[in-house]
Structures are given as C-alpha cells and as structure tokens.
mmCIF file of C-alpha atoms in Angstrom:
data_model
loop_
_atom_site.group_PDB
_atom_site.id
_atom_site.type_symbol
_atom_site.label_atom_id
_atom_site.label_comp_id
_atom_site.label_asym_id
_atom_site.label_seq_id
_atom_site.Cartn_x
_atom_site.Cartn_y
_atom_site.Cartn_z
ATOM 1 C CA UNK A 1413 41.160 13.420 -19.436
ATOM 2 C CA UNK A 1414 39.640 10.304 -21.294
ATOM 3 C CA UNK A 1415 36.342 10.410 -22.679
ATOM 4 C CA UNK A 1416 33.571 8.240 -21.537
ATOM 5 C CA UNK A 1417 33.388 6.629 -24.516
ATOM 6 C CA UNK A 1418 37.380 5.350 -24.054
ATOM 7 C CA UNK A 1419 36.895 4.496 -20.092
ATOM 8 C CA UNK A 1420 34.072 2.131 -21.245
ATOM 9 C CA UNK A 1421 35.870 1.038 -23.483
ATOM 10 C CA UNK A 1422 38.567 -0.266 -21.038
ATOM 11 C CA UNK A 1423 35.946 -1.679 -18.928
ATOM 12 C CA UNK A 1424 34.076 -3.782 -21.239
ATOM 13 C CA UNK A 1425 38.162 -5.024 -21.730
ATOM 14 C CA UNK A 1426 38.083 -6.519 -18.414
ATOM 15 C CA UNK A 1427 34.142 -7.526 -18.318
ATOM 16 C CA UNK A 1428 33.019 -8.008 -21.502
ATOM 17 C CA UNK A 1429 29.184 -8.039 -22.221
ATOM 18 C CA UNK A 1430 29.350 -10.853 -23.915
ATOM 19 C CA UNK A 1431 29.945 -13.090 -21.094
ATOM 20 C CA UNK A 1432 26.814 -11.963 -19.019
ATOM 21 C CA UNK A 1433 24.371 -14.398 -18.666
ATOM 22 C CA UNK A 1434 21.333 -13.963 -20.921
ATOM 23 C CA UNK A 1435 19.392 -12.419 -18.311
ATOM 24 C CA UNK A 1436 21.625 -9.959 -16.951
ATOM 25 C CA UNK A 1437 21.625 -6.207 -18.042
ATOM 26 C CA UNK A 1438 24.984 -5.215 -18.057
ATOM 27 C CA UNK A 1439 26.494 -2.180 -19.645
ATOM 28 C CA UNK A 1440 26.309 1.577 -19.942
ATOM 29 C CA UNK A 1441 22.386 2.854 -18.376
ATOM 30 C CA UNK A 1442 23.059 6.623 -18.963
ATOM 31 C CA UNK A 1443 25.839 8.622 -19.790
ATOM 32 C CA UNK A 1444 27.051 11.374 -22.851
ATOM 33 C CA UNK A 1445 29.851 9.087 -24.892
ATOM 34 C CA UNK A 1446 32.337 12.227 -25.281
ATOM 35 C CA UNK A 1447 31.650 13.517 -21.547
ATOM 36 C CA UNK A 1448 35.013 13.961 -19.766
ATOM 37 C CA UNK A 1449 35.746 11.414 -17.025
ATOM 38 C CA UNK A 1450 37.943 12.678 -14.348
ATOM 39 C CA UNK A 1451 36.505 10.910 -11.101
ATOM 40 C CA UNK A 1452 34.930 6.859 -11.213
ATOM 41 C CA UNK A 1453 33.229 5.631 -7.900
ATOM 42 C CA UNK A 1454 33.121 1.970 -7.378
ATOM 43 C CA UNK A 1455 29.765 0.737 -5.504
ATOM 44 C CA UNK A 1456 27.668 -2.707 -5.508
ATOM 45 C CA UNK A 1457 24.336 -1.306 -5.493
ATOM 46 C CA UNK A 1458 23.171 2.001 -7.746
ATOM 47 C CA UNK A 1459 21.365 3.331 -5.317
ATOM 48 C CA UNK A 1460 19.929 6.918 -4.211
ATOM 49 C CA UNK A 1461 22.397 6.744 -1.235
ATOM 50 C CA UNK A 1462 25.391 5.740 -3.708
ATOM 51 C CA UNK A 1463 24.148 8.961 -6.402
ATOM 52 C CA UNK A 1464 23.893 10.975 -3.453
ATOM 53 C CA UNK A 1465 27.607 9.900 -2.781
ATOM 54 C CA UNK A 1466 28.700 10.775 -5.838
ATOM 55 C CA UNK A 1467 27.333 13.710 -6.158
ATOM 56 C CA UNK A 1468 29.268 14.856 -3.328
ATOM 57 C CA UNK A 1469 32.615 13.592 -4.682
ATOM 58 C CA UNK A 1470 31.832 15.219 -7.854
ATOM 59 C CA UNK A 1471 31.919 12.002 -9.754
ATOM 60 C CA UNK A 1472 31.641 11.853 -13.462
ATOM 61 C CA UNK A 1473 30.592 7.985 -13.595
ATOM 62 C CA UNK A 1474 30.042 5.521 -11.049
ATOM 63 C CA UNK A 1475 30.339 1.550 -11.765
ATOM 64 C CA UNK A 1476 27.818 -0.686 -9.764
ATOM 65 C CA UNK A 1477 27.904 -4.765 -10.143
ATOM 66 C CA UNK A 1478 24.466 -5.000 -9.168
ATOM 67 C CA UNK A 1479 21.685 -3.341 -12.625
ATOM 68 C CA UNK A 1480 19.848 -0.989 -11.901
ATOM 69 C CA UNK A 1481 16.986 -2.019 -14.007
ATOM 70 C CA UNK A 1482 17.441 -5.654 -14.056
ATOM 71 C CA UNK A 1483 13.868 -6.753 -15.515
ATOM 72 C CA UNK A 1484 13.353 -3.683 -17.664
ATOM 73 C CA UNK A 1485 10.393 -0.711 -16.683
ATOM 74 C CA UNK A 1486 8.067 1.222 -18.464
ATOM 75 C CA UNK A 1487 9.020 4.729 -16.399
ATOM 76 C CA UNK A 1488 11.801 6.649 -15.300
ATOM 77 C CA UNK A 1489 9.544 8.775 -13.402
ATOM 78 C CA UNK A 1490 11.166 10.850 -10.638
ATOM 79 C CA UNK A 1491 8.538 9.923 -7.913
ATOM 80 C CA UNK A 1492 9.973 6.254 -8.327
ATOM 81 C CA UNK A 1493 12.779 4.533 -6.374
ATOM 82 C CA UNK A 1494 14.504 4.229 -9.612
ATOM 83 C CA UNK A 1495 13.315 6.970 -11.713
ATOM 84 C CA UNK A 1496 14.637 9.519 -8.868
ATOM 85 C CA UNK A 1497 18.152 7.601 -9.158
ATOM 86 C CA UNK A 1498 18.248 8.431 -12.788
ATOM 87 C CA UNK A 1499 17.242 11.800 -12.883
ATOM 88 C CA UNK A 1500 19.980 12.705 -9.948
ATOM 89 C CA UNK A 1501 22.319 11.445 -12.462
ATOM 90 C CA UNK A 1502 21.371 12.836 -15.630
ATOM 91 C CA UNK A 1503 21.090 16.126 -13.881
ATOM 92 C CA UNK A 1504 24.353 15.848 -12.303
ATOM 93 C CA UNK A 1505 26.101 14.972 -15.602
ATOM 94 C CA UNK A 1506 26.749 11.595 -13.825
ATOM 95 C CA UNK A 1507 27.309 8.275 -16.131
ATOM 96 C CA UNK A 1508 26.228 4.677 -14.673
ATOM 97 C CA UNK A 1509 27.992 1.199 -15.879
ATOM 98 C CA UNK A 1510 27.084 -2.000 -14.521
ATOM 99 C CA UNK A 1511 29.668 -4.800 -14.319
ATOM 100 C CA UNK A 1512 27.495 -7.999 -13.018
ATOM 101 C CA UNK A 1513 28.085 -11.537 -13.689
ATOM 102 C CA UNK A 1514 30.371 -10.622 -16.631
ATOM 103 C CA UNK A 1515 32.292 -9.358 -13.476
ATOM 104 C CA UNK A 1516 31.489 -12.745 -11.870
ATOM 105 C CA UNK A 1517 33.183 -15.351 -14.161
ATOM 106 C CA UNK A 1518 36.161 -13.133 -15.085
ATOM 107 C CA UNK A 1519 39.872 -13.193 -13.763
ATOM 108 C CA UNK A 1520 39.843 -11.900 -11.627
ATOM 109 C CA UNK A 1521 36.354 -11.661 -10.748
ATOM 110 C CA UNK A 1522 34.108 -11.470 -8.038
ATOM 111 C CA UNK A 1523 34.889 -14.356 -6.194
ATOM 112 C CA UNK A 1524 38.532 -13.822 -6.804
ATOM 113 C CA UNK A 1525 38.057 -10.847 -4.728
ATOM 114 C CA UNK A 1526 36.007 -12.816 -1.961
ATOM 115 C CA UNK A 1527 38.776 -15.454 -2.011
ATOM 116 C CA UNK A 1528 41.230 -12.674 -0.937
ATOM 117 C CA UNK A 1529 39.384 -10.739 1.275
ATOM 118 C CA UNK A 1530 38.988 -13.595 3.587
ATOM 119 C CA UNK A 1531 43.107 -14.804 3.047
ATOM 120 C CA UNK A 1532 42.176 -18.257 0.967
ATOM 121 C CA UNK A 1533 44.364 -19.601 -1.773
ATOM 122 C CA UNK A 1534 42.529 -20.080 -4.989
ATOM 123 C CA UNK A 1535 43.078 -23.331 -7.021
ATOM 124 C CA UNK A 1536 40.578 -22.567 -10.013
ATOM 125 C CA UNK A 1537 37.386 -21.743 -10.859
ATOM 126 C CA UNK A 1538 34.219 -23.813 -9.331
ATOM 127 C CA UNK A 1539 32.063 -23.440 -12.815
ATOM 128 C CA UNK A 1540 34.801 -23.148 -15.178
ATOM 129 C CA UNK A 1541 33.978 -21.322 -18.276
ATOM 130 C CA UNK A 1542 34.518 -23.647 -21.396
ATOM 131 C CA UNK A 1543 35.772 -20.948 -23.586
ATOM 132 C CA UNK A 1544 38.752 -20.255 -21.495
ATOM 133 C CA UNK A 1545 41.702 -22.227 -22.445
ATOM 134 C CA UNK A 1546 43.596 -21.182 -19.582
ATOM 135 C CA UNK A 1547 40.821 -22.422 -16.839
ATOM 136 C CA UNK A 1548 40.772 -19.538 -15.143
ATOM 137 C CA UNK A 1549 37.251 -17.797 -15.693
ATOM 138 C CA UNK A 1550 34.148 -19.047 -14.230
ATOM 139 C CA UNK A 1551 32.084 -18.528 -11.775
ATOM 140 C CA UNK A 1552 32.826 -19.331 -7.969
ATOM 141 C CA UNK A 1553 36.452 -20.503 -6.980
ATOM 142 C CA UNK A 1554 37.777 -23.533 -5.148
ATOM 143 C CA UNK A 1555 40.302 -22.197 -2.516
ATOM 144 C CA UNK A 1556 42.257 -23.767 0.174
ATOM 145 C CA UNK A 1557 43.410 -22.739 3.849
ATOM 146 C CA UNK A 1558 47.026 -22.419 4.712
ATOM 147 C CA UNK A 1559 46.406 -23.984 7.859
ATOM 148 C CA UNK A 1560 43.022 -26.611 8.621
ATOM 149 C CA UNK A 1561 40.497 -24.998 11.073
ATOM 150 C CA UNK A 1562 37.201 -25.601 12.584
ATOM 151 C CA UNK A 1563 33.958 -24.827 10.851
ATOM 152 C CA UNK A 1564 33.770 -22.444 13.907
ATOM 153 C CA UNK A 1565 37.038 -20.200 13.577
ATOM 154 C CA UNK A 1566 35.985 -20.593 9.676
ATOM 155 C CA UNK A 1567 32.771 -18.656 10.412
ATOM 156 C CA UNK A 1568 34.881 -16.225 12.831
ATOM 157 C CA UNK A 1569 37.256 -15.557 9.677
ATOM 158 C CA UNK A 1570 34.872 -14.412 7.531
ATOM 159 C CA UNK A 1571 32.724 -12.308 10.430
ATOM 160 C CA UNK A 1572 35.960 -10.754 10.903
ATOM 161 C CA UNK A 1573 37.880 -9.819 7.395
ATOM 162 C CA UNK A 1574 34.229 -8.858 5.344
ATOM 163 C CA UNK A 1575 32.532 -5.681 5.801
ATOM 164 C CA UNK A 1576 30.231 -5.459 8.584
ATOM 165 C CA UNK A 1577 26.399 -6.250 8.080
ATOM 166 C CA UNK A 1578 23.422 -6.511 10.223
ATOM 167 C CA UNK A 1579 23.289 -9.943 9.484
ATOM 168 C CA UNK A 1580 26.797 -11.559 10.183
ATOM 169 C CA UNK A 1581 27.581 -14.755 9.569
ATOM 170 C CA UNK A 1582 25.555 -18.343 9.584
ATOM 171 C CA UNK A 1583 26.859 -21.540 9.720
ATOM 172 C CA UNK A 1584 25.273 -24.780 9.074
ATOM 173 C CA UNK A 1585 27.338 -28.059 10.252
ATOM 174 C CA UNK A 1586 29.461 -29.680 13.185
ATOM 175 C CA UNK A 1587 31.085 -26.246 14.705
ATOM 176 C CA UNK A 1588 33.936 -28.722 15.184
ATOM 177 C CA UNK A 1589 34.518 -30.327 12.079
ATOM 178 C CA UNK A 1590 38.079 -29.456 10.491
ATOM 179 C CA UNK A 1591 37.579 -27.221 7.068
ATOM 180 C CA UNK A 1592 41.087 -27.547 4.983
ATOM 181 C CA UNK A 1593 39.448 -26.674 1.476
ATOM 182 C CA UNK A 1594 36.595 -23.685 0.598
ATOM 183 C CA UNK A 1595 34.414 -23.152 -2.326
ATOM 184 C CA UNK A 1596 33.448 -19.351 -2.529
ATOM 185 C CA UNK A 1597 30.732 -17.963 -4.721
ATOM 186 C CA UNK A 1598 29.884 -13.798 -4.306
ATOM 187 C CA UNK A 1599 26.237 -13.468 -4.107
ATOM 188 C CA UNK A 1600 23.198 -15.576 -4.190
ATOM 189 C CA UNK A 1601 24.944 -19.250 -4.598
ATOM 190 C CA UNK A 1602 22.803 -22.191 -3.432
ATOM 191 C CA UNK A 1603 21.982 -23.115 -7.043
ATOM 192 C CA UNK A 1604 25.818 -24.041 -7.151
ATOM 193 C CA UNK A 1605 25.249 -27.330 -4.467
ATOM 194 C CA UNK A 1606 25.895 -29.663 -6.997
ATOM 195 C CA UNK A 1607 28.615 -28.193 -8.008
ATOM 196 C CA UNK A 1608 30.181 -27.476 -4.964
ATOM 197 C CA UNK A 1609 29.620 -31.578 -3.560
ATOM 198 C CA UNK A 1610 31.298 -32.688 -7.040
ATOM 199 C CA UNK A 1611 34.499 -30.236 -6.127
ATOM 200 C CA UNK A 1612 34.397 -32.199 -2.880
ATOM 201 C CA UNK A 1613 35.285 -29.293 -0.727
ATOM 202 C CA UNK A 1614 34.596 -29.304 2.959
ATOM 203 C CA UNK A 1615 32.647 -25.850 3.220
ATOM 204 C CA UNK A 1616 30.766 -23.591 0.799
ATOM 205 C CA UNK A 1617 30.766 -19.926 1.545
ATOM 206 C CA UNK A 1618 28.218 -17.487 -0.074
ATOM 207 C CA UNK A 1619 25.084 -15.745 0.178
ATOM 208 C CA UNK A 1620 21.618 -15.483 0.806
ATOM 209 C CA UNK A 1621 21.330 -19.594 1.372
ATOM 210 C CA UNK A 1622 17.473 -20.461 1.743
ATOM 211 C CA UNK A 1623 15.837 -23.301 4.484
ATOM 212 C CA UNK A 1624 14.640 -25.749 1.932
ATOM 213 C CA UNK A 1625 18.004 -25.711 -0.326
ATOM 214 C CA UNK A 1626 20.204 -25.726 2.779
ATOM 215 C CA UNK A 1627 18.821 -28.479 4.885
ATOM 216 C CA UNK A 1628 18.857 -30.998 1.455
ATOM 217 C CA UNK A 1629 22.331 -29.968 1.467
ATOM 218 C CA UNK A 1630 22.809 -30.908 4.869
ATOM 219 C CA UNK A 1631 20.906 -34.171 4.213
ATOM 220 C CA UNK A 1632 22.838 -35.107 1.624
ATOM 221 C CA UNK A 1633 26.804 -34.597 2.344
ATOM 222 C CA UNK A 1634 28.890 -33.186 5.311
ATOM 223 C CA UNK A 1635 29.279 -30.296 2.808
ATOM 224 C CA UNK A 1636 29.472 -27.306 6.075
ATOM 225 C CA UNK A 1637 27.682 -24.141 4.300
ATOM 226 C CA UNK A 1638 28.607 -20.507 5.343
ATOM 227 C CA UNK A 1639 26.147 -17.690 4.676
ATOM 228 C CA UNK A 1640 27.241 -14.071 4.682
ATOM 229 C CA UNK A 1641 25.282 -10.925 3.427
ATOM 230 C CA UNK A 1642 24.649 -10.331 -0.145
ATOM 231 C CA UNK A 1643 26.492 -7.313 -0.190
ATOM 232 C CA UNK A 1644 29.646 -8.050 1.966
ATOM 233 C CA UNK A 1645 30.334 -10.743 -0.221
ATOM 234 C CA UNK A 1646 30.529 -8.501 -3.324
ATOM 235 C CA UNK A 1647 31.905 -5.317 -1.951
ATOM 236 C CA UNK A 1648 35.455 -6.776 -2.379
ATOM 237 C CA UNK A 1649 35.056 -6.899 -6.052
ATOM 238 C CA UNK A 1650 34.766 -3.051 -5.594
ATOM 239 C CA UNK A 1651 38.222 -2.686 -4.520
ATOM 240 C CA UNK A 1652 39.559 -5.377 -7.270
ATOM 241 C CA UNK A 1653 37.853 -3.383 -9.975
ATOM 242 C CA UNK A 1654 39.327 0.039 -8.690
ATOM 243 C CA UNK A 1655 42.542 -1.051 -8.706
ATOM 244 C CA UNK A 1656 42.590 -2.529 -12.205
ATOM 245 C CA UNK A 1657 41.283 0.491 -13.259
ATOM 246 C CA UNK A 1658 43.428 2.354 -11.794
ATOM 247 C CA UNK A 1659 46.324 0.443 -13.395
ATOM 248 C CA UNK A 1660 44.870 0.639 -16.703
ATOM 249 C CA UNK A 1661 44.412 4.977 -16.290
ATOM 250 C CA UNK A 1662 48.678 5.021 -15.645
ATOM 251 C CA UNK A 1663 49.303 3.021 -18.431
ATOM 252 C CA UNK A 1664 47.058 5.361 -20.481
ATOM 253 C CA UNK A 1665 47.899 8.409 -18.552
ATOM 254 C CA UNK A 1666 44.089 9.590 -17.713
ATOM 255 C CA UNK A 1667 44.936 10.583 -14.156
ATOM 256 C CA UNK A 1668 41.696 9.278 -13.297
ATOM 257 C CA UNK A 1669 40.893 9.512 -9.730
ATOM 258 C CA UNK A 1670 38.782 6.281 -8.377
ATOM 259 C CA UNK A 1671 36.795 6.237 -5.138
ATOM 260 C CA UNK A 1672 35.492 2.878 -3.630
ATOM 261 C CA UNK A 1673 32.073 3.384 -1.600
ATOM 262 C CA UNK A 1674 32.289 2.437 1.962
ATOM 263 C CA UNK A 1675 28.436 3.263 2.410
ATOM 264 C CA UNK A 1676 27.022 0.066 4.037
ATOM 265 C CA UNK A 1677 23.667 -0.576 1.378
ATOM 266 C CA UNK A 1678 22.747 -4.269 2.598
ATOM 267 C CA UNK A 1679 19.016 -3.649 2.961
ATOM 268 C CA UNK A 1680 18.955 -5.062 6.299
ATOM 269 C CA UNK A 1681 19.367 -2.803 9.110
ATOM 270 C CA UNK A 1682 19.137 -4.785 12.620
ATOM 271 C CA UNK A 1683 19.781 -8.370 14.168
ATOM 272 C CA UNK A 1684 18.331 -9.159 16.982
ATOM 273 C CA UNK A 1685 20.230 -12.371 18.636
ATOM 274 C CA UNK A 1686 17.876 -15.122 20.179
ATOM 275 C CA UNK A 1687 19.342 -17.842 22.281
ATOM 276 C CA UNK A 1688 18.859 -21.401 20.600
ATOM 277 C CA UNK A 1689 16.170 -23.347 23.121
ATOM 278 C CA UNK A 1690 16.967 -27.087 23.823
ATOM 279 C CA UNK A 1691 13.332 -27.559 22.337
ATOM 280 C CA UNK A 1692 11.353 -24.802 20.131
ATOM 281 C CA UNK A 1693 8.354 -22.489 22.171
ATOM 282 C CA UNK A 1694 5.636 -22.223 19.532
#
C-alpha cells in the first residue's frame, strides 16, 4: 500500500497547487505523511455527513473540491461545525485533501466533467489558461450539442442527467429559442457573463446565478442562462477524479480502493413549486 505522502503526491500531479487562485486553500488539512492509504473517498463538500461516511467505509483519506476552512479560523474546537469534522478525522486516522479550483482549470477538470455528464461536446476552455500551450486548461468550457434543441428540452437535459437537488433547474430566456452551442462553468459562475457573451454561445449553464447579475444579462444579449445547484454541478468531477486515480493506483500497483459519495449535501432541503401569476399578488 502507498503512503500518504506518495498518493498526494499523485494528486497534486493532476491538480497542482500552484494553479489555485490566490484565495483558495487547497491542499492537504490533516493527515500523518507515512500513514498507509488503502481506501480514498471522493466527495464535494467535507462535511460531518461525508466523515461520518467515511468512517463507515473505513477510509484512510477522503478528497473534497470544496476547503474546509476556506477563510482560515482561530479554533478547531469540537463543539464547532468544523472543529467536530476535524476531530472525527484525526481520531479516525482519516486524512483530508482538497482539490478546488486547481481542479477547476485543469484537463480535465471540473467542467470537463459537467460537459460530460450532461452528453455536450467540448471545443475548449471558456477562460483559457495562458500558460497552457496546448489550450486546454482553464476554467469553464465551450461545448456544443449534437443535435440543436429548445432552451426548454435544454433545461429538461440537465434536470435529467445531474444528480437530483431540491432545487432543480432554472431557466431564464424564450423556452423556445433553439440552443446549438453551451458554455458550462461548475459552481458559482455569473462573474463569467462577459466571458460567456464574447464566446457567443447561445446558453450558459452553471450555478447559483443571482437577480441583479441575471436580469443585466438578460438585458443585454439573448445569452439563455441555466441555473442548477451548486453541488450537482460539481459532483461529476467526483467521478472524473476517481477514475484518474484509479488509473494512476494500476499503473503504480497500490490496489487502492476509491469510493465516490452519493450522499446528497446541497444545503437545501425542499422546493416548494408556485404557479407563475399573469400579474404578481403583493
């Protein structure tokens, strides 16, 4: 069995730290260097429910895209949200390694993985990263559809082939209008708009899109915008990154066994459906 040491080793490889942005906190957040590794678990989110998870597997280190302390603390304190997530895994001999946008811009990365969970084609990278020679890294991807549909079977698509959230999917634009080309981005994404009108795409699909950002975009092009769940669009990454682990622990011959958590840990919970009035009741 590989140490941890070696296994992070390989996954700073495929993510390197280096190409985080400056305020990410990306990297090993506990973990013994020469600790065995036998068993990885692949989750978005480092939370209790995901330790809890892996404690039950029997994991020896869990990768999560999203930090766990992403603007630093002054406690680890077990009565805290967080401090009771690392205590369960230093007690549990349990290592923690976030992958987050240095996950994002690579190739593949995270929007790679979007791109295929929802069948598109990619054509390149929607921020491309200068330092690539190849033009393959960067963040978001430009994609196209085999076959043109409506903004409306576009929105069914993606309801259908990501994981299930409370939230669904939201569409903003002519239900009718004809969407041949796609820019994805996994996670929070409206501060790509000006990107995404100079790729002139028809649609935009991403996350957590906010009123005021939205309806300029609306205002401004056709540009139809697609908003799915934080999580849903990440949790394909999860899958991506097990496999090219995976791949990486036969060519080494670790044996490792990876797990990919299915445990649903978008924060929201319910949706309750109203039906659209021909004139708002305030």
């Amino acid at each position: 069995m590989p140490r941890l040491s070696e296994v992070i080793a390989a996954l700073d490889a495929l993510w390197p730290p280096s190409r985080a942005e400056q305020w990410d906190a990306v990297g090993t957040v506990c973990g013994d260097p020469d600790a065995e590794v036998s068993r990885v678990l692949f989750a978005v989110d480092p939370v209790q429910e995901i330790v809890d998870e892996a404690v039950k597997l029997g994991v020896d280190l869990i990768v999560a895209h999203h930090p766990l302390y992403l603007r630093g603390t002054t406690t680890v304190e077990a009565g805290t949200f967080k401090g009771r997530v690392v205590h369960t895994l230093i007690k549990n001999d349990i290592a923690l390694h976030v992958a987050h946008t240095n996950a994002d811009s690579a190739d593949p990365g995270v929007s790679d993985a979007l791109a295929g969970a929802l069948d598109l084609r990619v054509t390149g990278p929607l921020v491309p990263d200068p330092s690539d020679p190849a033009g393959r890294r960067g963040l978001g991807r430009i994609c196209e559809l085999d076959h043109p549909e409506t903004l409306r079977e576009f929105a069914a698509r993606a309801a259908a082939r990501l994981p299930r959230t409370a939230q669904g999917i939201r569409a903003a634009g002519d239900p009718d209008a004809l969407i041949r080309t796609v820019a994805v981005s996994g996670g929070s994404g409206d501060s790509l708009f000006a990107e995404v009108r100079a790729a002139g795409v028809d649609a935009f699909l991403t996350a957590d899109l906010r009123h005021h950002p939205v309806s300029e975009a609306r205002g401004t092009s056709p540009l139809a915008l697609v908003d799915a769940a934080h999580w849903a669009t990440e949790w394909p990454w999860c899958e991506q990154a097990a496999a090219q682990l995976d791949a990486i622990s036969e060519r080494h011959g670790w044996g490792l066994r990876t797990h990919v958590s299915r445990t649903v840990t978008d924060p929201w919970t319910a949706h309750a459906p109203s039906d659209v009035p021909s004139s708002p009741s305030i």
